[in-house]
CSV table of C-alpha atoms in Angstrom, one decimal:
chain,number,residue,atom,x,y,z
A,29,UNK,CA,18.1,3.0,-43.2
A,30,UNK,CA,17.4,-0.6,-42.0
A,31,UNK,CA,15.2,-1.5,-39.0
A,32,UNK,CA,18.3,-2.8,-37.3
A,33,UNK,CA,19.8,0.6,-37.5
A,34,UNK,CA,16.6,2.1,-36.1
A,35,UNK,CA,17.1,-0.1,-33.0
A,36,UNK,CA,20.5,1.4,-32.3
A,37,UNK,CA,19.1,4.2,-30.0
A,38,UNK,CA,18.4,1.5,-27.5
A,39,UNK,CA,22.1,1.3,-26.8
A,40,UNK,CA,22.1,4.9,-25.7
A,41,UNK,CA,18.9,4.6,-23.7
A,42,UNK,CA,20.3,1.9,-21.4
A,43,UNK,CA,23.4,4.0,-20.4
A,44,UNK,CA,22.4,4.5,-16.8
A,45,UNK,CA,19.3,2.3,-16.3
A,46,UNK,CA,21.2,-0.8,-15.3
A,47,UNK,CA,24.1,0.3,-13.2
A,48,UNK,CA,22.7,-1.8,-10.4
A,49,UNK,CA,23.0,-5.6,-10.1
A,50,UNK,CA,19.3,-6.2,-10.3
A,51,UNK,CA,17.0,-5.4,-13.3
A,52,UNK,CA,14.3,-2.9,-12.7
A,53,UNK,CA,11.0,-4.4,-13.9
A,54,UNK,CA,8.4,-1.8,-12.8
A,55,UNK,CA,7.8,1.9,-12.3
A,56,UNK,CA,8.3,4.1,-9.2
A,57,UNK,CA,4.5,4.3,-9.0
A,58,UNK,CA,4.3,0.5,-8.8
A,59,UNK,CA,6.9,0.6,-6.0
A,60,UNK,CA,4.7,2.9,-3.9
A,61,UNK,CA,2.3,0.0,-3.5
A,62,UNK,CA,4.4,-3.1,-2.8
A,63,UNK,CA,7.3,-1.3,-1.1
A,64,UNK,CA,6.1,1.8,0.6
A,65,UNK,CA,2.5,0.9,1.4
A,66,UNK,CA,3.1,-2.8,2.3
A,67,UNK,CA,5.9,-1.7,4.6
A,68,UNK,CA,3.6,0.9,6.2
A,69,UNK,CA,1.1,-1.9,7.0
A,70,UNK,CA,3.8,-4.3,8.3
A,71,UNK,CA,5.2,-1.5,10.6
A,72,UNK,CA,1.7,-0.9,11.9
A,73,UNK,CA,1.4,-4.7,12.6
A,74,UNK,CA,4.7,-4.7,14.5
A,75,UNK,CA,3.7,-1.6,16.6
A,76,UNK,CA,0.4,-3.1,17.8
A,77,UNK,CA,2.1,-6.3,18.8
A,78,UNK,CA,5.0,-4.6,20.7
A,79,UNK,CA,3.3,-4.6,24.1
A,80,UNK,CA,6.4,-3.2,25.7
A,81,UNK,CA,5.6,0.2,24.2
A,82,UNK,CA,2.3,0.7,26.1
A,83,UNK,CA,2.2,-2.0,28.7
A,84,UNK,CA,-0.7,-4.5,28.9
A,85,UNK,CA,-3.1,-4.3,26.0
A,86,UNK,CA,-6.0,-4.5,28.3
A,87,UNK,CA,-6.2,-3.7,32.1
A,88,UNK,CA,-9.6,-4.2,33.8
A,89,UNK,CA,-10.7,-3.4,37.3
A,90,UNK,CA,-13.9,-3.2,39.3
A,91,UNK,CA,-15.5,-6.4,40.7
A,92,UNK,CA,-14.3,-7.5,44.0
A,93,UNK,CA,-13.2,-11.1,44.4
A,94,UNK,CA,-12.3,-11.6,40.7
A,95,UNK,CA,-8.6,-12.0,40.1
A,96,UNK,CA,-7.2,-9.3,37.8
A,97,UNK,CA,-5.6,-11.7,35.3
A,98,UNK,CA,-8.8,-13.7,35.0
A,99,UNK,CA,-10.8,-10.5,34.4
A,100,UNK,CA,-8.3,-9.2,31.8
A,101,UNK,CA,-8.4,-12.5,29.9
A,102,UNK,CA,-12.2,-12.8,30.1
A,103,UNK,CA,-12.8,-9.2,28.8
A,104,UNK,CA,-10.2,-9.5,26.1
A,105,UNK,CA,-11.7,-12.8,24.8
A,106,UNK,CA,-15.4,-11.8,25.2
A,107,UNK,CA,-14.7,-8.2,24.0
A,108,UNK,CA,-15.7,-5.0,25.7
A,109,UNK,CA,-18.3,-2.3,24.9
A,110,UNK,CA,-19.2,1.3,25.4
A,111,UNK,CA,-22.4,3.2,25.9
A,112,UNK,CA,-23.2,5.6,22.9
A,113,UNK,CA,-25.1,8.2,25.0
A,114,UNK,CA,-22.1,8.8,27.2
A,115,UNK,CA,-19.8,10.0,24.5
A,116,UNK,CA,-21.1,13.5,24.4
A,117,UNK,CA,-18.9,16.4,25.1
A,118,UNK,CA,-21.1,17.6,28.0
A,119,UNK,CA,-20.8,14.2,29.8
A,120,UNK,CA,-17.0,14.3,29.4
A,121,UNK,CA,-16.7,17.8,31.0
A,122,UNK,CA,-19.0,16.8,33.8
A,123,UNK,CA,-16.2,14.4,34.9
A,124,UNK,CA,-17.4,11.1,33.5
A,125,UNK,CA,-15.2,9.1,31.1
A,126,UNK,CA,-16.6,8.9,27.5
A,127,UNK,CA,-18.1,5.6,26.8
A,128,UNK,CA,-18.8,4.7,30.4
A,129,UNK,CA,-22.0,5.1,32.4
A,130,UNK,CA,-25.4,3.4,32.7
A,131,UNK,CA,-27.1,2.0,29.6
A,132,UNK,CA,-30.0,3.9,28.1
A,133,UNK,CA,-33.6,2.8,28.3
A,134,UNK,CA,-33.1,0.6,25.2
A,135,UNK,CA,-29.9,-1.0,26.5
A,136,UNK,CA,-27.9,0.3,23.6
A,137,UNK,CA,-24.2,-0.5,23.5
A,138,UNK,CA,-21.4,-0.5,21.0
A,139,UNK,CA,-19.3,-3.7,21.1
A,140,UNK,CA,-15.6,-3.4,20.4
A,141,UNK,CA,-14.1,-6.7,19.2
A,142,UNK,CA,-12.0,-5.4,16.4
A,143,UNK,CA,-8.9,-4.8,18.5
A,144,UNK,CA,-8.4,-8.5,18.7
A,145,UNK,CA,-8.0,-8.6,14.9
A,146,UNK,CA,-6.0,-5.4,14.2
A,147,UNK,CA,-2.6,-7.0,13.9
A,148,UNK,CA,-3.9,-9.8,11.7
A,149,UNK,CA,-5.8,-7.3,9.5
A,150,UNK,CA,-2.7,-5.1,9.1
A,151,UNK,CA,-0.5,-8.0,8.2
A,152,UNK,CA,-3.1,-9.3,5.7
A,153,UNK,CA,-3.5,-5.9,4.0
A,154,UNK,CA,0.3,-5.6,3.7
A,155,UNK,CA,0.3,-8.9,1.9
A,156,UNK,CA,-2.5,-7.8,-0.4
A,157,UNK,CA,-0.5,-4.8,-1.4
A,158,UNK,CA,2.4,-7.1,-2.3
A,159,UNK,CA,0.3,-9.5,-4.4
A,160,UNK,CA,0.3,-7.4,-7.6
A,161,UNK,CA,4.1,-7.3,-7.6
A,162,UNK,CA,4.3,-11.0,-6.9
A,163,UNK,CA,2.0,-11.7,-9.9
A,164,UNK,CA,4.0,-9.4,-12.1
A,165,UNK,CA,7.2,-11.2,-11.1
A,166,UNK,CA,5.6,-14.5,-12.0
A,167,UNK,CA,4.4,-13.1,-15.4
A,168,UNK,CA,7.7,-11.4,-16.1
A,169,UNK,CA,9.7,-14.6,-15.6
A,170,UNK,CA,13.0,-12.7,-15.2
A,171,UNK,CA,12.9,-11.7,-18.9
A,172,UNK,CA,14.3,-8.2,-18.2
A,173,UNK,CA,17.1,-9.7,-16.0
A,174,UNK,CA,18.1,-12.2,-18.7
A,175,UNK,CA,18.2,-9.8,-21.7
A,176,UNK,CA,20.2,-7.1,-19.7
A,177,UNK,CA,22.5,-9.5,-17.8
A,178,UNK,CA,25.6,-8.2,-19.6
A,179,UNK,CA,24.7,-4.5,-19.1
A,180,UNK,CA,24.3,-4.3,-15.3
A,181,UNK,CA,26.7,-3.8,-12.5
A,182,UNK,CA,30.3,-2.7,-12.5
A,183,UNK,CA,31.7,-5.7,-14.3
A,184,UNK,CA,31.4,-4.1,-17.8
A,185,UNK,CA,34.5,-1.9,-17.9
A,186,UNK,CA,35.6,-2.3,-21.5
A,187,UNK,CA,33.8,-0.4,-24.3
A,188,UNK,CA,34.1,-3.4,-26.6
A,189,UNK,CA,32.3,-5.6,-24.0
A,190,UNK,CA,29.6,-3.1,-23.5
A,191,UNK,CA,29.1,-2.7,-27.3
A,192,UNK,CA,28.8,-6.5,-27.7
A,193,UNK,CA,26.2,-6.6,-24.9
A,194,UNK,CA,24.2,-3.8,-26.5
A,195,UNK,CA,24.3,-5.6,-29.9
A,196,UNK,CA,23.0,-8.8,-28.3
A,197,UNK,CA,20.2,-6.8,-26.8
A,198,UNK,CA,19.4,-5.2,-30.1
A,199,UNK,CA,19.4,-8.5,-31.9
A,200,UNK,CA,17.0,-9.9,-29.4
A,201,UNK,CA,14.6,-6.9,-29.8
A,202,UNK,CA,14.8,-7.3,-33.6
A,203,UNK,CA,14.2,-11.1,-33.6
A,204,UNK,CA,11.3,-10.9,-31.1
A,205,UNK,CA,9.6,-7.8,-32.5
A,206,UNK,CA,5.9,-7.9,-32.4
A,207,UNK,CA,5.8,-10.6,-29.7
A,208,UNK,CA,5.7,-8.4,-26.6
A,209,UNK,CA,2.1,-7.2,-26.5
A,210,UNK,CA,1.2,-9.9,-24.0
A,211,UNK,CA,4.1,-8.8,-21.8
A,212,UNK,CA,2.9,-5.2,-21.8
A,213,UNK,CA,-0.7,-6.3,-21.2
A,214,UNK,CA,0.3,-8.3,-18.1
A,215,UNK,CA,2.1,-5.4,-16.7
A,216,UNK,CA,-0.9,-3.1,-17.2
A,217,UNK,CA,-3.1,-5.7,-15.7
A,218,UNK,CA,-1.0,-5.8,-12.5
A,219,UNK,CA,-0.8,-2.0,-12.5
A,220,UNK,CA,-4.6,-1.9,-12.6
A,221,UNK,CA,-4.7,-4.4,-9.7
A,222,UNK,CA,-2.8,-1.9,-7.6
A,223,UNK,CA,-5.5,0.7,-8.1
A,224,UNK,CA,-8.4,-1.8,-7.5
A,225,UNK,CA,-6.6,-3.0,-4.4
A,226,UNK,CA,-6.4,0.5,-3.0
A,227,UNK,CA,-10.1,1.1,-3.4
A,228,UNK,CA,-10.9,-2.3,-2.0
A,229,UNK,CA,-8.7,-1.8,1.1
A,230,UNK,CA,-10.4,1.5,1.8
A,231,UNK,CA,-13.8,-0.2,1.9
A,232,UNK,CA,-12.4,-3.2,3.7
A,233,UNK,CA,-11.1,-1.0,6.6
A,234,UNK,CA,-14.4,0.9,6.7
A,235,UNK,CA,-16.3,-2.4,7.1
A,236,UNK,CA,-13.8,-3.7,9.7
A,237,UNK,CA,-14.2,-0.6,11.8
A,238,UNK,CA,-18.0,-0.5,11.6
A,239,UNK,CA,-18.5,2.0,8.8
A,240,UNK,CA,-16.6,5.0,10.4
A,241,UNK,CA,-13.4,4.9,8.4
A,242,UNK,CA,-14.6,6.8,5.3
A,243,UNK,CA,-14.9,10.1,7.3
A,244,UNK,CA,-12.3,9.3,10.0
A,245,UNK,CA,-9.6,11.7,8.6
A,246,UNK,CA,-12.0,14.6,8.0
A,247,UNK,CA,-13.5,14.3,11.4
A,248,UNK,CA,-10.0,14.3,13.0
A,249,UNK,CA,-9.2,17.5,11.0
A,250,UNK,CA,-12.5,19.1,12.1
A,251,UNK,CA,-11.7,18.1,15.7
A,252,UNK,CA,-8.4,19.9,15.6
A,253,UNK,CA,-10.0,23.1,14.4
A,254,UNK,CA,-12.8,23.2,16.9
A,255,UNK,CA,-12.9,25.0,20.3
A,256,UNK,CA,-12.0,22.9,23.3
A,257,UNK,CA,-15.4,23.4,24.9
A,258,UNK,CA,-17.4,22.0,22.0
A,259,UNK,CA,-15.3,19.2,20.6
A,260,UNK,CA,-15.3,15.5,21.0
A,261,UNK,CA,-12.3,13.5,20.0
A,262,UNK,CA,-13.4,11.2,17.1
A,263,UNK,CA,-10.3,9.0,17.7
A,264,UNK,CA,-11.7,8.2,21.1
A,265,UNK,CA,-15.1,7.3,19.7
A,266,UNK,CA,-13.6,4.9,17.1
A,267,UNK,CA,-10.8,3.6,19.3
A,268,UNK,CA,-12.0,4.1,22.9
A,269,UNK,CA,-9.4,4.1,25.6
A,270,UNK,CA,-11.7,3.0,28.4
A,271,UNK,CA,-14.6,0.6,27.9
A,272,UNK,CA,-17.0,-1.5,29.9
A,273,UNK,CA,-17.0,-5.2,30.5
A,274,UNK,CA,-19.7,-7.4,32.1
A,275,UNK,CA,-18.5,-10.4,34.1
A,276,UNK,CA,-20.9,-13.2,34.9
A,277,UNK,CA,-20.2,-15.8,37.5
A,278,UNK,CA,-22.2,-18.0,40.0
A,279,UNK,CA,-22.8,-16.8,43.5
A,280,UNK,CA,-22.5,-18.9,46.7
A,281,UNK,CA,-26.1,-20.1,46.3
A,282,UNK,CA,-25.8,-20.8,42.5
A,283,UNK,CA,-27.4,-17.6,41.3
A,284,UNK,CA,-25.8,-15.9,38.3
A,285,UNK,CA,-24.2,-12.6,39.4
A,286,UNK,CA,-23.4,-9.8,37.0
A,287,UNK,CA,-20.5,-7.5,37.8
A,288,UNK,CA,-19.5,-4.4,35.9
A,289,UNK,CA,-15.9,-3.7,35.1
A,290,UNK,CA,-14.0,-0.8,33.4
A,291,UNK,CA,-11.2,-1.8,31.0
A,292,UNK,CA,-8.3,0.4,29.9
A,293,UNK,CA,-7.3,-0.3,26.3
A,294,UNK,CA,-3.8,1.1,26.0
A,295,UNK,CA,-3.4,-0.5,22.6
A,296,UNK,CA,-5.9,2.0,21.1
A,297,UNK,CA,-3.5,4.9,21.7
A,298,UNK,CA,-1.4,3.3,18.9
A,299,UNK,CA,-4.4,2.0,16.8
A,300,UNK,CA,-5.9,5.5,16.4
A,301,UNK,CA,-2.6,6.9,15.2
A,302,UNK,CA,-2.0,4.1,12.8
A,303,UNK,CA,-5.5,4.3,11.1
A,304,UNK,CA,-5.5,8.1,10.8
A,305,UNK,CA,-2.1,7.8,9.0
A,306,UNK,CA,-3.5,5.0,6.8
A,307,UNK,CA,-6.5,7.2,5.9
A,308,UNK,CA,-4.4,10.0,4.6
A,309,UNK,CA,-1.9,7.7,2.9
A,310,UNK,CA,-4.5,5.6,1.1
A,311,UNK,CA,-6.4,8.6,-0.2
A,312,UNK,CA,-3.1,10.1,-1.5
A,313,UNK,CA,-2.1,6.8,-3.0
A,314,UNK,CA,-5.4,6.5,-4.8
A,315,UNK,CA,-5.1,10.0,-6.2
A,316,UNK,CA,-1.5,9.3,-7.4
A,317,UNK,CA,-2.3,6.0,-8.9
A,318,UNK,CA,-5.3,7.4,-10.7
A,319,UNK,CA,-3.2,10.1,-12.4
A,320,UNK,CA,-0.6,7.4,-13.2
A,321,UNK,CA,-3.1,5.1,-14.9
A,322,UNK,CA,-4.5,8.0,-16.9
A,323,UNK,CA,-1.0,8.7,-18.1
A,324,UNK,CA,-0.5,5.1,-19.0
A,325,UNK,CA,-3.7,5.0,-21.0
A,326,UNK,CA,-2.7,8.2,-22.7
A,327,UNK,CA,0.6,6.7,-23.7
A,328,UNK,CA,-1.1,3.6,-25.2
A,329,UNK,CA,-3.7,5.7,-27.0
A,330,UNK,CA,-1.5,8.6,-28.3
A,331,UNK,CA,1.6,7.6,-30.3
A,332,UNK,CA,3.0,11.1,-30.2
A,333,UNK,CA,3.4,10.8,-26.4
A,334,UNK,CA,5.3,7.6,-26.8
A,335,UNK,CA,7.6,9.3,-29.4
A,336,UNK,CA,8.3,12.2,-27.1
A,337,UNK,CA,9.0,9.8,-24.1
A,338,UNK,CA,11.7,8.0,-26.1
A,339,UNK,CA,13.2,10.9,-28.1
A,340,UNK,CA,13.7,13.1,-25.0
A,341,UNK,CA,16.0,10.3,-23.6
A,342,UNK,CA,18.1,10.0,-26.7
A,343,UNK,CA,21.2,12.0,-27.4
A,344,UNK,CA,21.1,14.7,-30.0
A,345,UNK,CA,22.7,12.6,-32.7
A,346,UNK,CA,20.2,9.8,-32.3
A,347,UNK,CA,16.9,11.7,-31.9
A,348,UNK,CA,15.9,11.1,-35.5
A,349,UNK,CA,16.5,7.4,-35.3
A,350,UNK,CA,14.7,7.2,-32.0
A,351,UNK,CA,11.8,9.0,-33.5
A,352,UNK,CA,11.6,6.4,-36.3
A,353,UNK,CA,12.0,3.7,-33.8
A,354,UNK,CA,8.7,4.3,-32.0
A,355,UNK,CA,7.0,4.8,-35.4
A,356,UNK,CA,7.9,1.3,-36.5
A,357,UNK,CA,7.4,-0.8,-33.4
A,358,UNK,CA,4.2,-2.2,-31.8
A,359,UNK,CA,3.1,-1.1,-28.4
A,360,UNK,CA,4.6,-4.2,-26.7
A,361,UNK,CA,8.0,-3.5,-28.3
A,362,UNK,CA,7.8,0.1,-27.2
A,363,UNK,CA,7.0,-1.1,-23.7
A,364,UNK,CA,10.1,-3.3,-23.6
A,365,UNK,CA,12.3,-0.3,-24.7
A,366,UNK,CA,10.5,1.8,-22.0
A,367,UNK,CA,11.5,-0.7,-19.3
A,368,UNK,CA,15.1,-1.0,-20.3
A,369,UNK,CA,15.7,2.7,-20.9
A,370,UNK,CA,17.0,5.1,-18.3
A,371,UNK,CA,14.2,7.1,-16.7
A,372,UNK,CA,16.5,10.1,-16.6
A,373,UNK,CA,17.8,12.1,-19.5
A,374,UNK,CA,20.9,10.5,-21.0
A,375,UNK,CA,24.0,12.6,-20.6
């Protein structure tokens, strides 16, 4: 039995993989990052920039003699703040708005300037989740598209044409055997970047929100299970809906006058929902990607797993040759077969 004959199971493995017009160059786990997650961030970016959903992003009132549009612009640019001591549940039920009230003896306040940057950060993070896919496309150089060009779409109707296309693919795999290890390494590198990016984005959001994102989701879950009398909404603490703003201007005699204003941040109603969704999704994505990377390392390290992955896709009359196929080829060659094969069982 020649090596060329051992490569014949490839013809059966590509039966359903390339029915579409475009070659598939990555896994479904890879797509969770650059398709699902990047889209999630871009949708969030669109939501926080669609002011028609919530009205004005900031609406301030309080000082007499200061035009509303001037006050809104000033407080948006200079940022607003809240008073930490007034966020307790008792203060809330006494009738005061959480975050408002006189400053404590030390003049403590929490400045909220992040809302100016939320749409930019969401867009940047969406791009970051797309970068590993962009790098893989640059590394891949449309190789999979070229070698399977005669096997995709609905143009291959004659069995002779399909057989010729399969033979051309087999000849290519035979002539380039042992040269695909770098191709496989680049894919694994980009796959690892997906995991590193997930971890990095989690810490990046935590830093952006002032160190509260790591426990944000758990606090929201605890809040939902607490009694109404004893609970404080963590989403209102991270994304306050009403904040304070101090407006300075000169009086008639030239003395600087300080006026206090309250600002309604309608945008935070959307921000709080976006980030609690991102918290749960990123943790789930990290867990899924971790399991996937462990599986990939196991496939590289354990030849028997690679054998079972190929032989389970082969038809009954080709299982023996498929078994010998993965015994003979290098890891890079196996990876090429893995990409061009159908992920479902061949019928």
